[in-house]
Short mmCIF file of C-alpha atoms in Angstrom, two decimals:
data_model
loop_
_atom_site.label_atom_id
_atom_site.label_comp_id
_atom_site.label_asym_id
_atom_site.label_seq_id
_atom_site.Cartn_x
_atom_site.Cartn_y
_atom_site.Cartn_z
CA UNK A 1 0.00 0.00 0.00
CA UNK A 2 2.77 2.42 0.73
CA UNK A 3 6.60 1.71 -0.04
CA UNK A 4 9.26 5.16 0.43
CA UNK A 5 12.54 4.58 -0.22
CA UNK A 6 15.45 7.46 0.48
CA UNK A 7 12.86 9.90 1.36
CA UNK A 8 13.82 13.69 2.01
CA UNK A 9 12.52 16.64 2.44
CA UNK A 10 15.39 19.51 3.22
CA UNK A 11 14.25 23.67 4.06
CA UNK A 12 16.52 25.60 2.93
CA UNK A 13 16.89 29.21 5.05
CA UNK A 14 17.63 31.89 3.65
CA UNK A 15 18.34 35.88 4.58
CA UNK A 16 19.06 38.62 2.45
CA UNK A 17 18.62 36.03 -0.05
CA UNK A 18 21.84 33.78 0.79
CA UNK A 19 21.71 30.35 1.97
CA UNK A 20 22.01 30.32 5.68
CA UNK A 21 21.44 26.77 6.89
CA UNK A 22 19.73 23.73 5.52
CA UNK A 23 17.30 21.69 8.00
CA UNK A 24 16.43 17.62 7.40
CA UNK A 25 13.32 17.87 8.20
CA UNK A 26 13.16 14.32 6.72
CA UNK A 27 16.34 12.71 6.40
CA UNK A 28 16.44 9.09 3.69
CA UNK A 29 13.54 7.20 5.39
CA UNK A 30 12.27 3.76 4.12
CA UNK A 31 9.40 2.09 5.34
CA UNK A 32 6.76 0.20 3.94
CA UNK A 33 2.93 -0.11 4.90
CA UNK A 34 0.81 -3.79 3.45
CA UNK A 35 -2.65 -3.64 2.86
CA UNK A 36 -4.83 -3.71 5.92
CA UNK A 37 -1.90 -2.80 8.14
CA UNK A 38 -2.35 -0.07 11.03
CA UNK A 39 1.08 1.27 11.05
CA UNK A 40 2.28 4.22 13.40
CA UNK A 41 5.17 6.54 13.09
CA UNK A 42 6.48 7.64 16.41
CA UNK A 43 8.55 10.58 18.04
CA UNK A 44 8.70 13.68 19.62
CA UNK A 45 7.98 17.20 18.21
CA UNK A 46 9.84 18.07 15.63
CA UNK A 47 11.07 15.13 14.81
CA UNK A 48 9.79 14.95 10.77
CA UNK A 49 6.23 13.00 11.21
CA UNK A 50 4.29 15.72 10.26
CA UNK A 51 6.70 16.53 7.10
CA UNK A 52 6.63 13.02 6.26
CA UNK A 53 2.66 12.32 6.28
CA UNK A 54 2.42 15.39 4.24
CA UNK A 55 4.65 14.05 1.63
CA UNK A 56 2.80 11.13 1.63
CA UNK A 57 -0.98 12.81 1.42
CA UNK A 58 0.80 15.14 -1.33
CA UNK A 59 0.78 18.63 0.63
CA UNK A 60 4.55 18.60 0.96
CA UNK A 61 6.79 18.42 -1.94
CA UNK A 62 9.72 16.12 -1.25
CA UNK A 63 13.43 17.12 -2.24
CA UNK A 64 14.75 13.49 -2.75
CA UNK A 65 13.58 9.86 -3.10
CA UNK A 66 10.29 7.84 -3.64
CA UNK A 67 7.04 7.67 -2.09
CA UNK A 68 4.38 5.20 -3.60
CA UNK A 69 0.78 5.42 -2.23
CA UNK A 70 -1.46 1.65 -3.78
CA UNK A 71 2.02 2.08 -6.36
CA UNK A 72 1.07 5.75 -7.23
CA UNK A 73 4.23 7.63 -7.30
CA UNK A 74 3.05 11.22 -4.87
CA UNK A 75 4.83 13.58 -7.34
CA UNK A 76 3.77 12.24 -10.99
CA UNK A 77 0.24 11.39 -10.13
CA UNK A 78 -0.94 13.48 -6.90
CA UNK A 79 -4.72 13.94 -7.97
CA UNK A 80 -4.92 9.63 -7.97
CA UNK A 81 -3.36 9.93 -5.32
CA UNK A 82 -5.59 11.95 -2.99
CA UNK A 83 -8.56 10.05 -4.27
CA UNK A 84 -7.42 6.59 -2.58
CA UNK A 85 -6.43 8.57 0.70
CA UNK A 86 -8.11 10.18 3.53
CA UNK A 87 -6.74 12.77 5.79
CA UNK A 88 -7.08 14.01 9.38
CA UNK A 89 -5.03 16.77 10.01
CA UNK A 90 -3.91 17.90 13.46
CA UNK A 91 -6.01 21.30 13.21
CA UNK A 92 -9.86 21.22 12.94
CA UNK A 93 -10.74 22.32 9.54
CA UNK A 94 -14.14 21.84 10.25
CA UNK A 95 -17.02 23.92 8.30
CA UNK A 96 -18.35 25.46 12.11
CA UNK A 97 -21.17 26.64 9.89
CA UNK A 98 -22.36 23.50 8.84
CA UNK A 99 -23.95 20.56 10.92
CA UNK A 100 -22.18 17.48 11.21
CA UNK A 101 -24.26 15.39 8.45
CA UNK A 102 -23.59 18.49 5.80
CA UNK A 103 -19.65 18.45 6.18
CA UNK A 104 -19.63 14.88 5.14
CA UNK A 105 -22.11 15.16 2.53
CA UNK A 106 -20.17 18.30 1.25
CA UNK A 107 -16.80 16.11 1.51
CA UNK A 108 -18.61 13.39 -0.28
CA UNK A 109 -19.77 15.63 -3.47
CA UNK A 110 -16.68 17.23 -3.68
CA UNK A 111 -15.48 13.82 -4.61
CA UNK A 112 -18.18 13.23 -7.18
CA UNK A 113 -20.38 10.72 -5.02
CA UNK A 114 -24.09 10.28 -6.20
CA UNK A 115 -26.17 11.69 -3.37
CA UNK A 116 -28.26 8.53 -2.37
CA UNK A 117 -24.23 6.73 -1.65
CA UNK A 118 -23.09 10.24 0.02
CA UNK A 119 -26.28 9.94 2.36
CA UNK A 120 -25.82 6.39 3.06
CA UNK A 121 -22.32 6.77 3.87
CA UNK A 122 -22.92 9.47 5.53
CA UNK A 123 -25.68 7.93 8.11
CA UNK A 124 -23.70 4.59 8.52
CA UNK A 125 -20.52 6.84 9.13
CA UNK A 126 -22.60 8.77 12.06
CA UNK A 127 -23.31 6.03 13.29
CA UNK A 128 -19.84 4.02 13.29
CA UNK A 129 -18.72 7.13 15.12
CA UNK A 130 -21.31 7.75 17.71
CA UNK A 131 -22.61 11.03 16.06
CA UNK A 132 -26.52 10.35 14.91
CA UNK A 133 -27.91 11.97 17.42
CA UNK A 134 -26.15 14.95 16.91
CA UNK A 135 -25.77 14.98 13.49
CA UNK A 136 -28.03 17.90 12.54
CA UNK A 137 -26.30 20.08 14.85
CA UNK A 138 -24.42 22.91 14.46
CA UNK A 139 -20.51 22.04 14.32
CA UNK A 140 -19.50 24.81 16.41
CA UNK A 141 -21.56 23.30 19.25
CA UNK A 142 -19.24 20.22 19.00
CA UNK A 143 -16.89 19.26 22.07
CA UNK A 144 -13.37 18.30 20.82
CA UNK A 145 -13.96 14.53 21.24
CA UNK A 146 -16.82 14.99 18.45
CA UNK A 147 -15.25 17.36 16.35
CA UNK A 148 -12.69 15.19 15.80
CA UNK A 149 -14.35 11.76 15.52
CA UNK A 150 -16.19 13.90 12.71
CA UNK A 151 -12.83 14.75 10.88
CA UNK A 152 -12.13 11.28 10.57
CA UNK A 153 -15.39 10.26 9.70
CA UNK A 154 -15.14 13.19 7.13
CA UNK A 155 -11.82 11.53 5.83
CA UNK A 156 -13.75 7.54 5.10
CA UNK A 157 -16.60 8.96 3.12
CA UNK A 158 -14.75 8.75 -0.11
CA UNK A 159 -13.76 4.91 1.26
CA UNK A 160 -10.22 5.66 0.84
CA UNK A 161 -7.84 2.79 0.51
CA UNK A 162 -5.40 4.61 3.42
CA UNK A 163 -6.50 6.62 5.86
CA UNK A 164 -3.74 9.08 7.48
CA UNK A 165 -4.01 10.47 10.91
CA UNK A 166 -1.78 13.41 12.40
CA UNK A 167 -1.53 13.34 15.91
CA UNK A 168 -5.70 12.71 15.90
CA UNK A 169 -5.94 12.64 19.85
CA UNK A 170 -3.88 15.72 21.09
CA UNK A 171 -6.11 17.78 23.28
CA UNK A 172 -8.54 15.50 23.90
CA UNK A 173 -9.20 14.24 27.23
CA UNK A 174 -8.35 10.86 28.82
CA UNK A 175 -11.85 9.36 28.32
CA UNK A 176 -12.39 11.09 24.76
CA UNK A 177 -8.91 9.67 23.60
CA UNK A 178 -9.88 6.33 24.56
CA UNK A 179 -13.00 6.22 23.11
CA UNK A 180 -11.61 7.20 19.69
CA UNK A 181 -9.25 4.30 20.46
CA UNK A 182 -11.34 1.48 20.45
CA UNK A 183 -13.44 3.25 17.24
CA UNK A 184 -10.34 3.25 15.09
CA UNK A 185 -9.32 -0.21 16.70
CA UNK A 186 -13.03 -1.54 15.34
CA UNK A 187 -12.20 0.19 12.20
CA UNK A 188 -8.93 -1.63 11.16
CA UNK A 189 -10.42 -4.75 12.45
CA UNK A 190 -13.06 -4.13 9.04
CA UNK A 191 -9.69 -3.95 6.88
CA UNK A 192 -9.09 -0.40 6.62
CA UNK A 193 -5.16 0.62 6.43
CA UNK A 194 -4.38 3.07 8.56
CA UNK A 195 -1.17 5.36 9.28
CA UNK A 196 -0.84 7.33 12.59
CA UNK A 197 1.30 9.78 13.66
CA UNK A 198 1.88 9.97 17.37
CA UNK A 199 4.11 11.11 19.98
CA UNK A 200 2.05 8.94 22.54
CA UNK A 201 3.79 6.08 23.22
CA UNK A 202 0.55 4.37 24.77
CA UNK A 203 -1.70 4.89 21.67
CA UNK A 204 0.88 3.73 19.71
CA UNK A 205 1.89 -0.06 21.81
CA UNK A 206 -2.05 -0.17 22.07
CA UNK A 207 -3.36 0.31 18.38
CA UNK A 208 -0.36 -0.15 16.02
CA UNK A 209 0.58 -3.56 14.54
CA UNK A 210 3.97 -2.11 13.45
CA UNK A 211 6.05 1.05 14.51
CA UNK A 212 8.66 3.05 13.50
CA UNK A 213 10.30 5.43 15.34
CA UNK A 214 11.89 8.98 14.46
CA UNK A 215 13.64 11.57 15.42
CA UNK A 216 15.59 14.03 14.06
CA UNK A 217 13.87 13.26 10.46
CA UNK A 218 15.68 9.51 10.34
CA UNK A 219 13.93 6.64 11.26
CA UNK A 220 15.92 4.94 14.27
CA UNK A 221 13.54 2.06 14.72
CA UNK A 222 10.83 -0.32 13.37
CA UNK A 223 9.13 -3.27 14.42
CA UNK A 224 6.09 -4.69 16.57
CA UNK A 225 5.62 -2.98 19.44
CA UNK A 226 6.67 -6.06 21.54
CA UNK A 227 9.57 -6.92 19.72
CA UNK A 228 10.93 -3.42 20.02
CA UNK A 229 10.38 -3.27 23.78
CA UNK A 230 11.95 -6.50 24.40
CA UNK A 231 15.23 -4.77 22.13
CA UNK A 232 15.87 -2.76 25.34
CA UNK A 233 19.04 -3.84 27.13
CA UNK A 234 18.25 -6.02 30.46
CA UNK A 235 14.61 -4.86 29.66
CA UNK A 236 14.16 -2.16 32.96
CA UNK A 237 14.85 1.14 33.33
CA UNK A 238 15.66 3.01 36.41
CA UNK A 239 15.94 6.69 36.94
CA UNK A 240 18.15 8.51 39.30
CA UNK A 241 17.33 12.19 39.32
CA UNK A 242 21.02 13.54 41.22
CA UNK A 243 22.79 16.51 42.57
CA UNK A 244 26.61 16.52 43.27
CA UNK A 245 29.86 17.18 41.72
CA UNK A 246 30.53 15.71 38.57
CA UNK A 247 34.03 13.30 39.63
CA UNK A 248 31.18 12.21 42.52
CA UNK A 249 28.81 11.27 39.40
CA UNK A 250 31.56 10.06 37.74
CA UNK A 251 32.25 7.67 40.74
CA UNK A 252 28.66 6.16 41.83
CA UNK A 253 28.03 5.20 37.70
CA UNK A 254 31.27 3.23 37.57
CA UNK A 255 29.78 1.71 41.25
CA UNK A 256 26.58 1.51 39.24
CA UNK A 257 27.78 -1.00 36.93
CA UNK A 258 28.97 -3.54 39.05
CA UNK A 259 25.69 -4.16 40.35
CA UNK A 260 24.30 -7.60 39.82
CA UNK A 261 21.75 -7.46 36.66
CA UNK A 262 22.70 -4.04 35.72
CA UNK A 263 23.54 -4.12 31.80
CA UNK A 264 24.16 -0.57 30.84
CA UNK A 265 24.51 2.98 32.43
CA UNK A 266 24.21 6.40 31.36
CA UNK A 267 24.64 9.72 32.98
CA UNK A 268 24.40 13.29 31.60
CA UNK A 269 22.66 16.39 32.98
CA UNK A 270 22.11 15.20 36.34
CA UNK A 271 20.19 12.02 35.45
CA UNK A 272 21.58 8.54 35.96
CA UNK A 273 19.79 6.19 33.68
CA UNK A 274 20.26 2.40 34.84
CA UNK A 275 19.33 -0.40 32.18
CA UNK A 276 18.84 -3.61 33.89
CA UNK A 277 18.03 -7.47 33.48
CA UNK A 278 15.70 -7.64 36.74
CA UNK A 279 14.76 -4.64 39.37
CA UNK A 280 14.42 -6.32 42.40
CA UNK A 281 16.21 -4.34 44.75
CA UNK A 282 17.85 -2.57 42.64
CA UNK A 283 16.48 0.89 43.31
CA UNK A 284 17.65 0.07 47.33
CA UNK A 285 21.35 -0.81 46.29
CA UNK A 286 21.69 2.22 43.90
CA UNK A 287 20.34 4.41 46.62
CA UNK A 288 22.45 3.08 49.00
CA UNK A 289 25.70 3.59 46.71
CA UNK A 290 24.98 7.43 46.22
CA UNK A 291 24.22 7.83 50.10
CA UNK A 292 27.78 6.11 50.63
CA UNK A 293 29.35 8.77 48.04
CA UNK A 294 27.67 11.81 49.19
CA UNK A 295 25.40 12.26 45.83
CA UNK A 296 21.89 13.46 46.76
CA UNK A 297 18.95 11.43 45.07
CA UNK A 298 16.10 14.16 44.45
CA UNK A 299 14.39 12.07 42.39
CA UNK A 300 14.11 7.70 41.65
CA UNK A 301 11.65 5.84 39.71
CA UNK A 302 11.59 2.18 38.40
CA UNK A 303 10.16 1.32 34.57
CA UNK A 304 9.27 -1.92 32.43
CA UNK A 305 9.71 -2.30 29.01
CA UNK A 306 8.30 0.31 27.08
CA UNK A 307 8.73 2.40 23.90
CA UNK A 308 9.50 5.08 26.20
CA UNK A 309 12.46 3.20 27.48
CA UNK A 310 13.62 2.34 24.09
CA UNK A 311 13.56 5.45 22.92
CA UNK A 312 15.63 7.11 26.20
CA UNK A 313 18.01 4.04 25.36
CA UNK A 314 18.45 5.08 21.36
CA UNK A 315 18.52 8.69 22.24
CA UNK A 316 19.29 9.20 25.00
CA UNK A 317 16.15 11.70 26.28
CA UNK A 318 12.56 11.48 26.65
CA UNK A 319 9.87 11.47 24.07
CA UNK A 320 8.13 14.34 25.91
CA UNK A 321 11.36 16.35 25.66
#
């Protein structure tokens, strides 16, 4: 459904019309997508998923490589393109004038869709999403969960072959952005491909059959979720959050790593990161070793496997950062 090979897309800044800098926003990515897959892209702000969905819906023009959408190349053919693809942007480009039922019906004849189809698509969409009931109503009325269960609704009544989503649960609450979970869950399980950009590492381990991960506009990882947590060294993480002077530092990490079950260490910044095989009384021990060396703890905590943890171990910082 979706094969990119050497994919780029470089900004070139400019003032007082000389070339100042260039900026990799996307930096030789390849990935691939099958049919029915729901694949997720992962990584902090910044780090080229928005660029690269954009490329791949046709809104961004790439400088270098390939990017096939159901073996459409993005740049020859971008009108075929957009036909077998829907999009959910991260703003809310919602007609606030309209009701609910008329955006999608709007969306629909825009594409050329008889209007007995548009309206059944439309009412079974409503539906799918938990909107009937307020379907005739105003879309400035909407709460955020709505609006954007509409956008993506919006995006399906076409029946695109791929449907892209950019970051579709930021700002939503806890119980809206679950609720949206197990919708777009129930839709892949009808066969739908589907291609999410996240920085939550949660929505991604929970929905996504495949991940890759990205930062800094290169792809640094891609598998299952669960075979790319268990690629963490020793499998646990432990934080130390530490104040003292830095041959002190220097002095409880080499201490660090003679601890039974401790695989790896890294320190920078103030933070001692421990990557271990088993926790058990672990935290105790490391604790102890800084109160023996005069290093202050102002801070400890203790995580399992995650993509969090995998990404702190490839990068060396926090998705969040």
């Amino acid at each position: 459904m979706i094969i990119v090979k050497g994919l780029q897309k470089i900004y070139k800044q400019k003032r007082n019309g000389r070339l100042v800098a260039e900026i990799k926003a996307v930096d030789g990515i390849d990935f691939e997508v099958a049919r029915g897959e729901f694949f997720g892209l992962l990584g902090p702000n910044g780090a080229g998923k928005t660029t690269t969905i954009g490329i791949l819906t046709t809104r961004v023009l790439p400088t270098g490589g390939i990017a096939l959408i159901d073996g459409i190349d993005v740049m020859r053919d971008p009108v075929a393109v957009k036909r077998r693809i829907g999009v959910v942007p991260q703003a809310n480009n919602l007609d606030r004038s309209l009701t609910g039922r008329e955006n999608l019906l709007f969306h629909a004849e825009y594409f050329g869709i008889d209007k007995r189809t548009r309206e059944r698509r439309a009412a079974e969409l409503l539906d799918l999403f938990q909107l009937s009931e307020r379907a005739d109503e105003k879309v400035s009325v909407y709460s955020g969960g709505m609006a954007q269960r509409l956008k993506i609704a919006r995006a399906l009544m076409h029946d695109p072959a791929i449907l892209f989503l950019d970051e579709p649960t930021t700002g939503l609450d806890p119980q809206s952005r679950h609720a949206l979970w197990q919708m777009l869950f129930e839709l892949n399980a009808r066969g739908q491909t589907i291609f999410l950009t996240t920085h939550y590492m949660e929505e991604a381990d929970r929905l996504c059959q495949r991940v890759a991960i990205m930062d800094h506009g290169k792809l640094i990882a891609l598998d299952t979720p669960s075979n790319l947590k268990r690629s963490v060294p020793g499998g646990y993480l432990i934080e130390l959050r530490v104040r003292a002077a830095e041959e002190l530092l220097s002095s409880l990490s080499t201490a660090l790593r003679k601890l039974p079950n401790v695989v790896d260490v890294h320190s920078m910044d103030g933070l001692i990161r421990l990557y271990a095989n088993r926790s058990e009384g672990l935290l105790a021990d490391a604790v102890r070793l800084a109160n023996e060396r005069g290093v202050l703890i102002t801070d400890a905590h203790v995580a399992e496997p995650s993509l969090e943890t995998l990404f702190l171990h490839l990068t060396g910082r926090s998705l969040r950062e």
